[in-house]
Every structure is written in C-alpha cells, then in structure tokens.
C-alpha cells in the first residue's frame, strides 16, 4: 500500500521560512516522479514543483522561483520543499504526491497517490 507522510507545515509571519518533508513508501517502482502541490480555499490544486525519477527538477511554479527549493534525499523516497520569504499568498494546504508511471508531470491529475496534506499559514 502506497503511503505518503508530510510534515513541516505551520504558521509563520511574512518573510519567514518553513521546510516541508514527505516520505513515500509501499511501492517498488524505482523511478517515481514526486512533487509538491498546494490548494488554497476555493481554488484548484496547483503544482508547485516536481522532480523526476533521476533527481531532476522538471518544474517550479513561477511565483515561487527563487524562494522555494525542491530537494530529494539521495537513494531515499524523501522529498523536501524549502520555502523562504513566505508571503500571505502562499497560505494553503500543501500536498506531496507520487507518480508511479514513466514520465513526470506538473499536473495533479497525473498523480495517483497523495499524502494527507500539511497546512501552511502565512500572516
């Protein structure tokens, strides 16, 4: 059973930083595409950043470029999102997702497995 567990969300003031972590297990596919998404109330879930099975970042949302950094622990299915200079507009539920098919994507519809989400609130 595929499971993803996120942690690291919280409440910060504008300009602050948070680091989100996501650990995925329960599958044998060795080149998963993993990513972070977020969803604010009343809005669609949007892709923040995704990384392919070779450790290459394939997408970073334009509004977070230069502020957010996506990294993955080598040889482990643990994905991190370092978020700096946070803004109130970054407030959302943040989700980690994994895609167990060839190719990587930036669209939520292409990911079958999701974590429970972690709330980020910036005031």
mmCIF file of N, CA and C in Angstrom:
data_model
loop_
_atom_site.group_PDB
_atom_site.id
_atom_site.type_symbol
_atom_site.label_atom_id
_atom_site.label_comp_id
_atom_site.label_asym_id
_atom_site.label_seq_id
_atom_site.Cartn_x
_atom_site.Cartn_y
_atom_site.Cartn_z
ATOM 1 N N UNK A 1 0.840 -1.185 0.000
ATOM 2 C CA UNK A 1 0.000 0.000 0.000
ATOM 3 C C UNK A 1 0.877 1.237 0.000
ATOM 4 N N UNK A 2 0.662 2.079 -0.986
ATOM 5 C CA UNK A 2 1.462 3.292 -1.101
ATOM 6 C C UNK A 2 1.031 4.286 -0.025
ATOM 7 N N UNK A 3 2.013 4.822 0.672
ATOM 8 C CA UNK A 3 1.732 5.820 1.707
ATOM 9 C C UNK A 3 2.698 6.979 1.572
ATOM 10 N N UNK A 4 2.165 8.168 1.758
ATOM 11 C CA UNK A 4 2.981 9.374 1.786
ATOM 12 C C UNK A 4 2.659 10.126 3.075
ATOM 13 N N UNK A 5 3.699 10.545 3.751
ATOM 14 C CA UNK A 5 3.508 11.262 5.006
ATOM 15 C C UNK A 5 4.256 12.580 4.926
ATOM 16 N N UNK A 6 3.515 13.668 5.070
ATOM 17 C CA UNK A 6 4.116 15.000 5.041
ATOM 18 C C UNK A 6 4.270 15.540 6.461
ATOM 19 N N UNK A 7 5.208 16.441 6.608
ATOM 20 C CA UNK A 7 5.387 17.144 7.872
ATOM 21 C C UNK A 7 6.066 18.471 7.596
ATOM 22 N N UNK A 8 6.031 19.346 8.584
ATOM 23 C CA UNK A 8 6.774 20.592 8.493
ATOM 24 C C UNK A 8 5.950 21.839 8.286
ATOM 25 N N UNK A 9 4.656 21.697 8.118
ATOM 26 C CA UNK A 9 3.831 22.886 7.952
ATOM 27 C C UNK A 9 3.709 23.652 9.253
ATOM 28 N N UNK A 10 3.067 24.812 9.183
ATOM 29 C CA UNK A 10 2.875 25.610 10.381
ATOM 30 C C UNK A 10 2.456 27.014 10.039
ATOM 31 N N UNK A 11 2.493 27.867 11.057
ATOM 32 C CA UNK A 11 2.130 29.271 10.900
ATOM 33 C C UNK A 11 3.360 30.134 11.079
ATOM 34 N N UNK A 12 3.582 31.019 10.123
ATOM 35 C CA UNK A 12 4.735 31.917 10.180
ATOM 36 C C UNK A 12 4.312 33.307 9.748
ATOM 37 N N UNK A 13 5.132 34.266 10.074
ATOM 38 C CA UNK A 13 4.905 35.622 9.593
ATOM 39 C C UNK A 13 5.520 35.786 8.214
ATOM 40 N N UNK A 14 5.010 36.755 7.496
ATOM 41 C CA UNK A 14 5.547 37.036 6.168
ATOM 42 C C UNK A 14 7.055 37.258 6.249
ATOM 43 N N UNK A 15 7.751 36.680 5.294
ATOM 44 C CA UNK A 15 9.202 36.741 5.278
ATOM 45 C C UNK A 15 9.874 35.561 5.958
ATOM 46 N N UNK A 16 9.086 34.757 6.634
ATOM 47 C CA UNK A 16 9.624 33.611 7.341
ATOM 48 C C UNK A 16 9.881 32.423 6.437
ATOM 49 N N UNK A 17 10.313 31.328 7.042
ATOM 50 C CA UNK A 17 10.691 30.128 6.304
ATOM 51 C C UNK A 17 10.091 28.883 6.941
ATOM 52 N N UNK A 18 9.865 27.901 6.105
ATOM 53 C CA UNK A 18 9.439 26.575 6.552
ATOM 54 C C UNK A 18 10.081 25.536 5.654
ATOM 55 N N UNK A 19 10.230 24.346 6.184
ATOM 56 C CA UNK A 19 10.740 23.229 5.393
ATOM 57 C C UNK A 19 9.761 22.072 5.519
ATOM 58 N N UNK A 20 9.219 21.675 4.383
ATOM 59 C CA UNK A 20 8.295 20.551 4.340
ATOM 60 C C UNK A 20 9.045 19.277 3.964
ATOM 61 N N UNK A 21 8.614 18.177 4.572
ATOM 62 C CA UNK A 21 9.193 16.871 4.261
ATOM 63 C C UNK A 21 8.092 15.914 3.852
ATOM 64 N N UNK A 22 8.436 15.000 2.964
ATOM 65 C CA UNK A 22 7.486 13.976 2.517
ATOM 66 C C UNK A 22 8.239 12.668 2.347
ATOM 67 N N UNK A 23 7.772 11.655 3.031
ATOM 68 C CA UNK A 23 8.355 10.331 2.888
ATOM 69 C C UNK A 23 7.324 9.410 2.265
ATOM 70 N N UNK A 24 7.733 8.736 1.200
ATOM 71 C CA UNK A 24 6.836 7.834 0.480
ATOM 72 C C UNK A 24 7.353 6.411 0.561
ATOM 73 N N UNK A 25 6.449 5.473 0.752
ATOM 74 C CA UNK A 25 6.851 4.059 0.726
ATOM 75 C C UNK A 25 5.672 3.200 0.301
ATOM 76 N N UNK A 26 5.939 1.886 0.241
ATOM 77 C CA UNK A 26 4.881 0.946 -0.127
ATOM 78 C C UNK A 26 4.825 0.613 -1.597
ATOM 79 N N UNK A 27 5.901 0.955 -2.335
ATOM 80 C CA UNK A 27 5.939 0.614 -3.752
ATOM 81 C C UNK A 27 7.353 0.207 -4.141
ATOM 82 N N UNK A 28 7.451 -0.467 -5.295
ATOM 83 C CA UNK A 28 8.747 -0.950 -5.757
ATOM 84 C C UNK A 28 9.243 -0.228 -6.991
ATOM 85 N N UNK A 29 8.395 0.577 -7.598
ATOM 86 C CA UNK A 29 8.808 1.329 -8.779
ATOM 87 C C UNK A 29 9.999 2.191 -8.410
ATOM 88 N N UNK A 30 11.080 2.106 -9.188
ATOM 89 C CA UNK A 30 12.332 2.709 -8.726
ATOM 90 C C UNK A 30 12.630 4.082 -9.314
ATOM 91 N N UNK A 31 11.728 4.610 -10.147
ATOM 92 C CA UNK A 31 11.972 5.946 -10.698
ATOM 93 C C UNK A 31 10.715 6.806 -10.571
ATOM 94 N N UNK A 32 10.228 6.981 -9.382
ATOM 95 C CA UNK A 32 8.983 7.736 -9.241
ATOM 96 C C UNK A 32 9.173 9.221 -9.493
ATOM 97 N N UNK A 33 8.176 9.813 -10.042
ATOM 98 C CA UNK A 33 8.099 11.259 -10.132
ATOM 99 C C UNK A 33 7.403 11.729 -8.848
ATOM 100 N N UNK A 34 8.010 12.682 -8.157
ATOM 101 C CA UNK A 34 7.421 13.175 -6.911
ATOM 102 C C UNK A 34 7.271 14.689 -6.991
ATOM 103 N N UNK A 35 6.308 15.196 -6.277
ATOM 104 C CA UNK A 35 6.114 16.627 -6.327
ATOM 105 C C UNK A 35 5.325 17.169 -5.166
ATOM 106 N N UNK A 36 5.345 18.477 -5.078
ATOM 107 C CA UNK A 36 4.561 19.213 -4.096
ATOM 108 C C UNK A 36 3.500 20.029 -4.814
ATOM 109 N N UNK A 37 2.322 20.018 -4.214
ATOM 110 C CA UNK A 37 1.192 20.772 -4.734
ATOM 111 C C UNK A 37 0.588 21.557 -3.574
ATOM 112 N N UNK A 38 -0.236 22.521 -3.901
ATOM 113 C CA UNK A 38 -0.924 23.242 -2.838
ATOM 114 C C UNK A 38 -2.329 23.597 -3.293
ATOM 115 N N UNK A 39 -3.179 23.772 -2.307
ATOM 116 C CA UNK A 39 -4.559 24.129 -2.595
ATOM 117 C C UNK A 39 -5.044 25.099 -1.537
ATOM 118 N N UNK A 40 -5.399 26.290 -1.990
ATOM 119 C CA UNK A 40 -5.976 27.296 -1.110
ATOM 120 C C UNK A 40 -7.491 27.155 -1.147
ATOM 121 N N UNK A 41 -8.184 27.620 -0.120
ATOM 122 C CA UNK A 41 -9.646 27.513 -0.089
ATOM 123 C C UNK A 41 -10.280 28.140 -1.327
ATOM 124 N N UNK A 42 -11.163 27.382 -1.960
ATOM 125 C CA UNK A 42 -11.872 27.888 -3.127
ATOM 126 C C UNK A 42 -11.088 27.881 -4.410
ATOM 127 N N UNK A 43 -9.874 27.332 -4.354
ATOM 128 C CA UNK A 43 -9.030 27.305 -5.552
ATOM 129 C C UNK A 43 -8.679 25.870 -5.919
ATOM 130 N N UNK A 44 -8.254 25.696 -7.156
ATOM 131 C CA UNK A 44 -7.841 24.377 -7.613
ATOM 132 C C UNK A 44 -6.453 24.031 -7.064
ATOM 133 N N UNK A 45 -6.211 22.742 -6.981
ATOM 134 C CA UNK A 45 -4.890 22.292 -6.565
ATOM 135 C C UNK A 45 -3.899 22.610 -7.685
ATOM 136 N N UNK A 46 -2.764 23.183 -7.306
ATOM 137 C CA UNK A 46 -1.778 23.591 -8.300
ATOM 138 C C UNK A 46 -0.413 22.993 -7.984
ATOM 139 N N UNK A 47 0.316 22.716 -9.038
ATOM 140 C CA UNK A 47 1.649 22.158 -8.886
ATOM 141 C C UNK A 47 2.646 23.224 -8.479
ATOM 142 N N UNK A 48 3.438 22.934 -7.470
ATOM 143 C CA UNK A 48 4.479 23.853 -7.022
ATOM 144 C C UNK A 48 5.816 23.481 -7.665
ATOM 145 N N UNK A 49 6.201 22.231 -7.506
ATOM 146 C CA UNK A 49 7.471 21.772 -8.042
ATOM 147 C C UNK A 49 7.450 20.260 -8.120
ATOM 148 N N UNK A 50 8.045 19.721 -9.169
ATOM 149 C CA UNK A 50 8.108 18.272 -9.327
ATOM 150 C C UNK A 50 9.510 17.849 -9.733
ATOM 151 N N UNK A 51 9.834 16.616 -9.358
ATOM 152 C CA UNK A 51 11.153 16.058 -9.623
ATOM 153 C C UNK A 51 10.998 14.680 -10.215
ATOM 154 N N UNK A 52 11.755 14.393 -11.263
ATOM 155 C CA UNK A 52 11.615 13.083 -11.905
ATOM 156 C C UNK A 52 12.427 12.027 -11.171
ATOM 157 N N UNK A 53 12.362 10.817 -11.684
ATOM 158 C CA UNK A 53 12.997 9.697 -11.013
ATOM 159 C C UNK A 53 14.509 9.693 -11.062
ATOM 160 N N UNK A 54 15.065 10.650 -11.773
ATOM 161 C CA UNK A 54 16.521 10.774 -11.854
ATOM 162 C C UNK A 54 17.033 11.960 -11.015
ATOM 163 N N UNK A 55 16.146 12.525 -10.232
ATOM 164 C CA UNK A 55 16.550 13.616 -9.364
ATOM 165 C C UNK A 55 16.590 14.970 -10.040
ATOM 166 N N UNK A 56 15.980 15.067 -11.193
ATOM 167 C CA UNK A 56 15.974 16.336 -11.923
ATOM 168 C C UNK A 56 14.674 17.083 -11.636
ATOM 169 N N UNK A 57 14.834 18.330 -11.264
ATOM 170 C CA UNK A 57 13.649 19.156 -11.078
ATOM 171 C C UNK A 57 13.091 19.506 -12.454
ATOM 172 N N UNK A 58 11.856 19.121 -12.681
ATOM 173 C CA UNK A 58 11.278 19.319 -14.006
ATOM 174 C C UNK A 58 10.359 20.533 -14.060
ATOM 175 N N UNK A 59 9.948 21.022 -12.895
ATOM 176 C CA UNK A 59 9.043 22.166 -12.910
ATOM 177 C C UNK A 59 9.101 22.883 -11.569
ATOM 178 N N UNK A 60 9.103 24.205 -11.619
ATOM 179 C CA UNK A 60 8.915 25.040 -10.430
ATOM 180 C C UNK A 60 7.941 26.146 -10.807
ATOM 181 N N UNK A 61 6.911 26.287 -10.012
ATOM 182 C CA UNK A 61 5.905 27.317 -10.257
ATOM 183 C C UNK A 61 6.567 28.692 -10.327
ATOM 184 N N UNK A 62 6.248 29.498 -11.314
ATOM 185 C CA UNK A 62 6.933 30.797 -11.464
ATOM 186 C C UNK A 62 6.855 31.678 -10.225
ATOM 187 N N UNK A 63 5.736 31.674 -9.531
ATOM 188 C CA UNK A 63 5.577 32.584 -8.398
ATOM 189 C C UNK A 63 6.435 32.206 -7.193
ATOM 190 N N UNK A 64 7.023 31.023 -7.199
ATOM 191 C CA UNK A 64 7.854 30.623 -6.060
ATOM 192 C C UNK A 64 9.320 30.474 -6.431
ATOM 193 N N UNK A 65 9.633 30.672 -7.689
ATOM 194 C CA UNK A 65 11.037 30.552 -8.113
ATOM 195 C C UNK A 65 11.893 31.568 -7.375
ATOM 196 N N UNK A 66 13.039 31.087 -6.896
ATOM 197 C CA UNK A 66 13.925 31.932 -6.113
ATOM 198 C C UNK A 66 13.592 31.935 -4.634
ATOM 199 N N UNK A 67 12.425 31.431 -4.270
ATOM 200 C CA UNK A 67 12.035 31.375 -2.855
ATOM 201 C C UNK A 67 11.913 29.926 -2.352
ATOM 202 N N UNK A 68 11.453 29.042 -3.214
ATOM 203 C CA UNK A 68 11.269 27.650 -2.846
ATOM 204 C C UNK A 68 12.356 26.799 -3.508
ATOM 205 N N UNK A 69 12.812 25.790 -2.795
ATOM 206 C CA UNK A 69 13.804 24.861 -3.336
ATOM 207 C C UNK A 69 13.340 23.433 -3.092
ATOM 208 N N UNK A 70 13.359 22.656 -4.164
ATOM 209 C CA UNK A 70 12.949 21.253 -4.093
ATOM 210 C C UNK A 70 14.189 20.372 -4.048
ATOM 211 N N UNK A 71 14.252 19.485 -3.080
ATOM 212 C CA UNK A 71 15.374 18.553 -2.998
ATOM 213 C C UNK A 71 14.844 17.176 -2.616
ATOM 214 N N UNK A 72 15.663 16.191 -2.887
ATOM 215 C CA UNK A 72 15.292 14.812 -2.562
ATOM 216 C C UNK A 72 16.488 14.130 -1.928
ATOM 217 N N UNK A 73 16.226 13.404 -0.881
ATOM 218 C CA UNK A 73 17.299 12.675 -0.226
ATOM 219 C C UNK A 73 17.734 11.538 -1.146
ATOM 220 N N UNK A 74 19.029 11.494 -1.427
ATOM 221 C CA UNK A 74 19.543 10.536 -2.390
ATOM 222 C C UNK A 74 19.270 9.110 -1.955
ATOM 223 N N UNK A 75 18.776 8.326 -2.864
ATOM 224 C CA UNK A 75 18.500 6.903 -2.648
ATOM 225 C C UNK A 75 17.380 6.650 -1.650
ATOM 226 N N UNK A 76 16.664 7.707 -1.305
ATOM 227 C CA UNK A 76 15.511 7.539 -0.436
ATOM 228 C C UNK A 76 14.319 8.256 -1.049
ATOM 229 N N UNK A 77 13.161 7.807 -0.749
ATOM 230 C CA UNK A 77 11.964 8.458 -1.274
ATOM 231 C C UNK A 77 11.477 9.530 -0.313
ATOM 232 N N UNK A 78 12.362 10.445 0.007
ATOM 233 C CA UNK A 78 12.030 11.564 0.877
ATOM 234 C C UNK A 78 12.271 12.849 0.114
ATOM 235 N N UNK A 79 11.220 13.613 -0.007
ATOM 236 C CA UNK A 79 11.233 14.851 -0.779
ATOM 237 C C UNK A 79 11.072 16.027 0.165
ATOM 238 N N UNK A 80 11.836 17.075 -0.090
ATOM 239 C CA UNK A 80 11.784 18.262 0.752
ATOM 240 C C UNK A 80 11.387 19.481 -0.079
ATOM 241 N N UNK A 81 10.733 20.412 0.589
ATOM 242 C CA UNK A 81 10.441 21.706 -0.017
ATOM 243 C C UNK A 81 10.865 22.778 0.979
ATOM 244 N N UNK A 82 11.957 23.456 0.655
ATOM 245 C CA UNK A 82 12.445 24.546 1.474
ATOM 246 C C UNK A 82 11.768 25.816 0.987
ATOM 247 N N UNK A 83 11.064 26.486 1.891
ATOM 248 C CA UNK A 83 10.301 27.674 1.500
ATOM 249 C C UNK A 83 10.804 28.881 2.277
ATOM 250 N N UNK A 84 11.266 29.869 1.562
ATOM 251 C CA UNK A 84 11.797 31.090 2.164
ATOM 252 C C UNK A 84 10.999 32.301 1.702
ATOM 253 N N UNK A 85 11.149 33.393 2.441
ATOM 254 C CA UNK A 85 10.465 34.639 2.096
ATOM 255 C C UNK A 85 8.984 34.385 1.832
ATOM 256 N N UNK A 86 8.362 33.700 2.751
ATOM 257 C CA UNK A 86 6.960 33.336 2.573
ATOM 258 C C UNK A 86 6.065 34.561 2.573
ATOM 259 N N UNK A 87 5.004 34.466 1.785
ATOM 260 C CA UNK A 87 4.050 35.560 1.625
ATOM 261 C C UNK A 87 2.665 35.070 2.025
ATOM 262 N N UNK A 88 1.789 35.987 2.407
ATOM 263 C CA UNK A 88 0.412 35.557 2.733
ATOM 264 C C UNK A 88 -0.244 34.771 1.595
ATOM 265 N N UNK A 89 0.110 35.079 0.357
ATOM 266 C CA UNK A 89 -0.462 34.368 -0.780
ATOM 267 C C UNK A 89 0.007 32.919 -0.870
ATOM 268 N N UNK A 90 1.008 32.548 -0.073
ATOM 269 C CA UNK A 90 1.468 31.155 -0.031
ATOM 270 C C UNK A 90 0.616 30.301 0.907
ATOM 271 N N UNK A 91 -0.286 30.921 1.621
ATOM 272 C CA UNK A 91 -1.140 30.182 2.550
ATOM 273 C C UNK A 91 -1.991 29.172 1.800
ATOM 274 N N UNK A 92 -1.894 27.911 2.201
ATOM 275 C CA UNK A 92 -2.625 26.834 1.539
ATOM 276 C C UNK A 92 -2.360 25.533 2.279
ATOM 277 N N UNK A 93 -3.103 24.507 1.883
ATOM 278 C CA UNK A 93 -2.763 23.147 2.295
ATOM 279 C C UNK A 93 -1.762 22.630 1.264
ATOM 280 N N UNK A 94 -0.668 22.112 1.749
ATOM 281 C CA UNK A 94 0.385 21.616 0.872
ATOM 282 C C UNK A 94 0.363 20.092 0.866
ATOM 283 N N UNK A 95 0.422 19.529 -0.333
ATOM 284 C CA UNK A 95 0.350 18.086 -0.510
ATOM 285 C C UNK A 95 1.580 17.571 -1.257
ATOM 286 N N UNK A 96 2.004 16.404 -0.846
ATOM 287 C CA UNK A 96 3.030 15.670 -1.564
ATOM 288 C C UNK A 96 2.339 14.589 -2.389
ATOM 289 N N UNK A 97 2.882 14.294 -3.562
ATOM 290 C CA UNK A 97 2.289 13.279 -4.414
ATOM 291 C C UNK A 97 3.379 12.498 -5.136
ATOM 292 N N UNK A 98 3.035 11.278 -5.531
ATOM 293 C CA UNK A 98 3.979 10.442 -6.262
ATOM 294 C C UNK A 98 3.270 9.819 -7.465
ATOM 295 N N UNK A 99 4.022 9.737 -8.536
ATOM 296 C CA UNK A 99 3.528 9.148 -9.777
ATOM 297 C C UNK A 99 4.376 7.929 -10.076
ATOM 298 N N UNK A 100 3.731 6.783 -10.231
ATOM 299 C CA UNK A 100 4.462 5.531 -10.415
ATOM 300 C C UNK A 100 4.362 5.032 -11.850
ATOM 301 N N UNK A 101 4.473 5.948 -12.790
ATOM 302 C CA UNK A 101 4.500 5.606 -14.212
ATOM 303 C C UNK A 101 5.673 6.335 -14.836
ATOM 304 N N UNK A 102 6.031 5.918 -16.035
ATOM 305 C CA UNK A 102 7.133 6.596 -16.724
ATOM 306 C C UNK A 102 6.735 8.031 -17.025
ATOM 307 N N UNK A 103 7.723 8.893 -17.063
ATOM 308 C CA UNK A 103 7.467 10.297 -17.307
ATOM 309 C C UNK A 103 7.135 11.024 -16.031
ATOM 310 N N UNK A 104 7.286 12.330 -16.077
ATOM 311 C CA UNK A 104 6.955 13.156 -14.926
ATOM 312 C C UNK A 104 5.959 14.208 -15.383
ATOM 313 N N UNK A 105 5.305 14.840 -14.428
ATOM 314 C CA UNK A 105 4.227 15.764 -14.776
ATOM 315 C C UNK A 105 4.168 16.891 -13.767
ATOM 316 N N UNK A 106 3.465 17.945 -14.155
ATOM 317 C CA UNK A 106 3.247 19.056 -13.240
ATOM 318 C C UNK A 106 1.777 19.171 -12.869
ATOM 319 N N UNK A 107 0.970 18.259 -13.387
ATOM 320 C CA UNK A 107 -0.471 18.342 -13.202
ATOM 321 C C UNK A 107 -0.959 17.345 -12.160
ATOM 322 N N UNK A 108 -1.799 17.821 -11.276
ATOM 323 C CA UNK A 108 -2.300 16.986 -10.194
ATOM 324 C C UNK A 108 -3.011 15.739 -10.720
ATOM 325 N N UNK A 109 -3.685 15.851 -11.837
ATOM 326 C CA UNK A 109 -4.454 14.722 -12.379
ATOM 327 C C UNK A 109 -3.567 13.547 -12.769
ATOM 328 N N UNK A 110 -2.284 13.782 -12.926
ATOM 329 C CA UNK A 110 -1.364 12.723 -13.337
ATOM 330 C C UNK A 110 -0.728 11.986 -12.168
ATOM 331 N N UNK A 111 -1.113 12.364 -10.962
ATOM 332 C CA UNK A 111 -0.551 11.723 -9.774
ATOM 333 C C UNK A 111 -1.640 10.928 -9.076
ATOM 334 N N UNK A 112 -1.356 9.660 -8.819
ATOM 335 C CA UNK A 112 -2.372 8.785 -8.250
ATOM 336 C C UNK A 112 -2.312 8.700 -6.727
ATOM 337 N N UNK A 113 -1.179 9.044 -6.167
ATOM 338 C CA UNK A 113 -1.004 8.833 -4.733
ATOM 339 C C UNK A 113 -0.652 10.145 -4.044
ATOM 340 N N UNK A 114 -1.341 10.374 -2.928
ATOM 341 C CA UNK A 114 -1.243 11.653 -2.242
ATOM 342 C C UNK A 114 -1.086 11.474 -0.742
ATOM 343 N N UNK A 115 -0.405 12.433 -0.141
ATOM 344 C CA UNK A 115 -0.357 12.495 1.301
ATOM 345 C C UNK A 115 -1.599 13.190 1.833
ATOM 346 N N UNK A 116 -1.650 13.294 3.145
ATOM 347 C CA UNK A 116 -2.833 13.868 3.792
ATOM 348 C C UNK A 116 -2.800 15.391 3.792
ATOM 349 N N UNK A 117 -1.662 15.956 3.502
ATOM 350 C CA UNK A 117 -1.542 17.412 3.450
ATOM 351 C C UNK A 117 -1.022 17.989 4.750
ATOM 352 N N UNK A 118 -0.358 19.133 4.627
ATOM 353 C CA UNK A 118 0.122 19.861 5.792
ATOM 354 C C UNK A 118 -0.162 21.348 5.559
ATOM 355 N N UNK A 119 -0.735 21.989 6.550
ATOM 356 C CA UNK A 119 -1.181 23.360 6.406
ATOM 357 C C UNK A 119 -0.027 24.342 6.572
ATOM 358 N N UNK A 120 0.033 25.287 5.659
ATOM 359 C CA UNK A 120 0.977 26.404 5.756
ATOM 360 C C UNK A 120 0.162 27.686 5.806
ATOM 361 N N UNK A 121 0.373 28.464 6.850
ATOM 362 C CA UNK A 121 -0.349 29.719 7.024
ATOM 363 C C UNK A 121 0.667 30.837 7.220
ATOM 364 N N UNK A 122 0.558 31.852 6.391
ATOM 365 C CA UNK A 122 1.485 32.987 6.449
ATOM 366 C C UNK A 122 0.678 34.247 6.729
ATOM 367 N N UNK A 123 1.038 34.930 7.784
ATOM 368 C CA UNK A 123 0.298 36.138 8.148
ATOM 369 C C UNK A 123 1.165 37.382 8.071
#
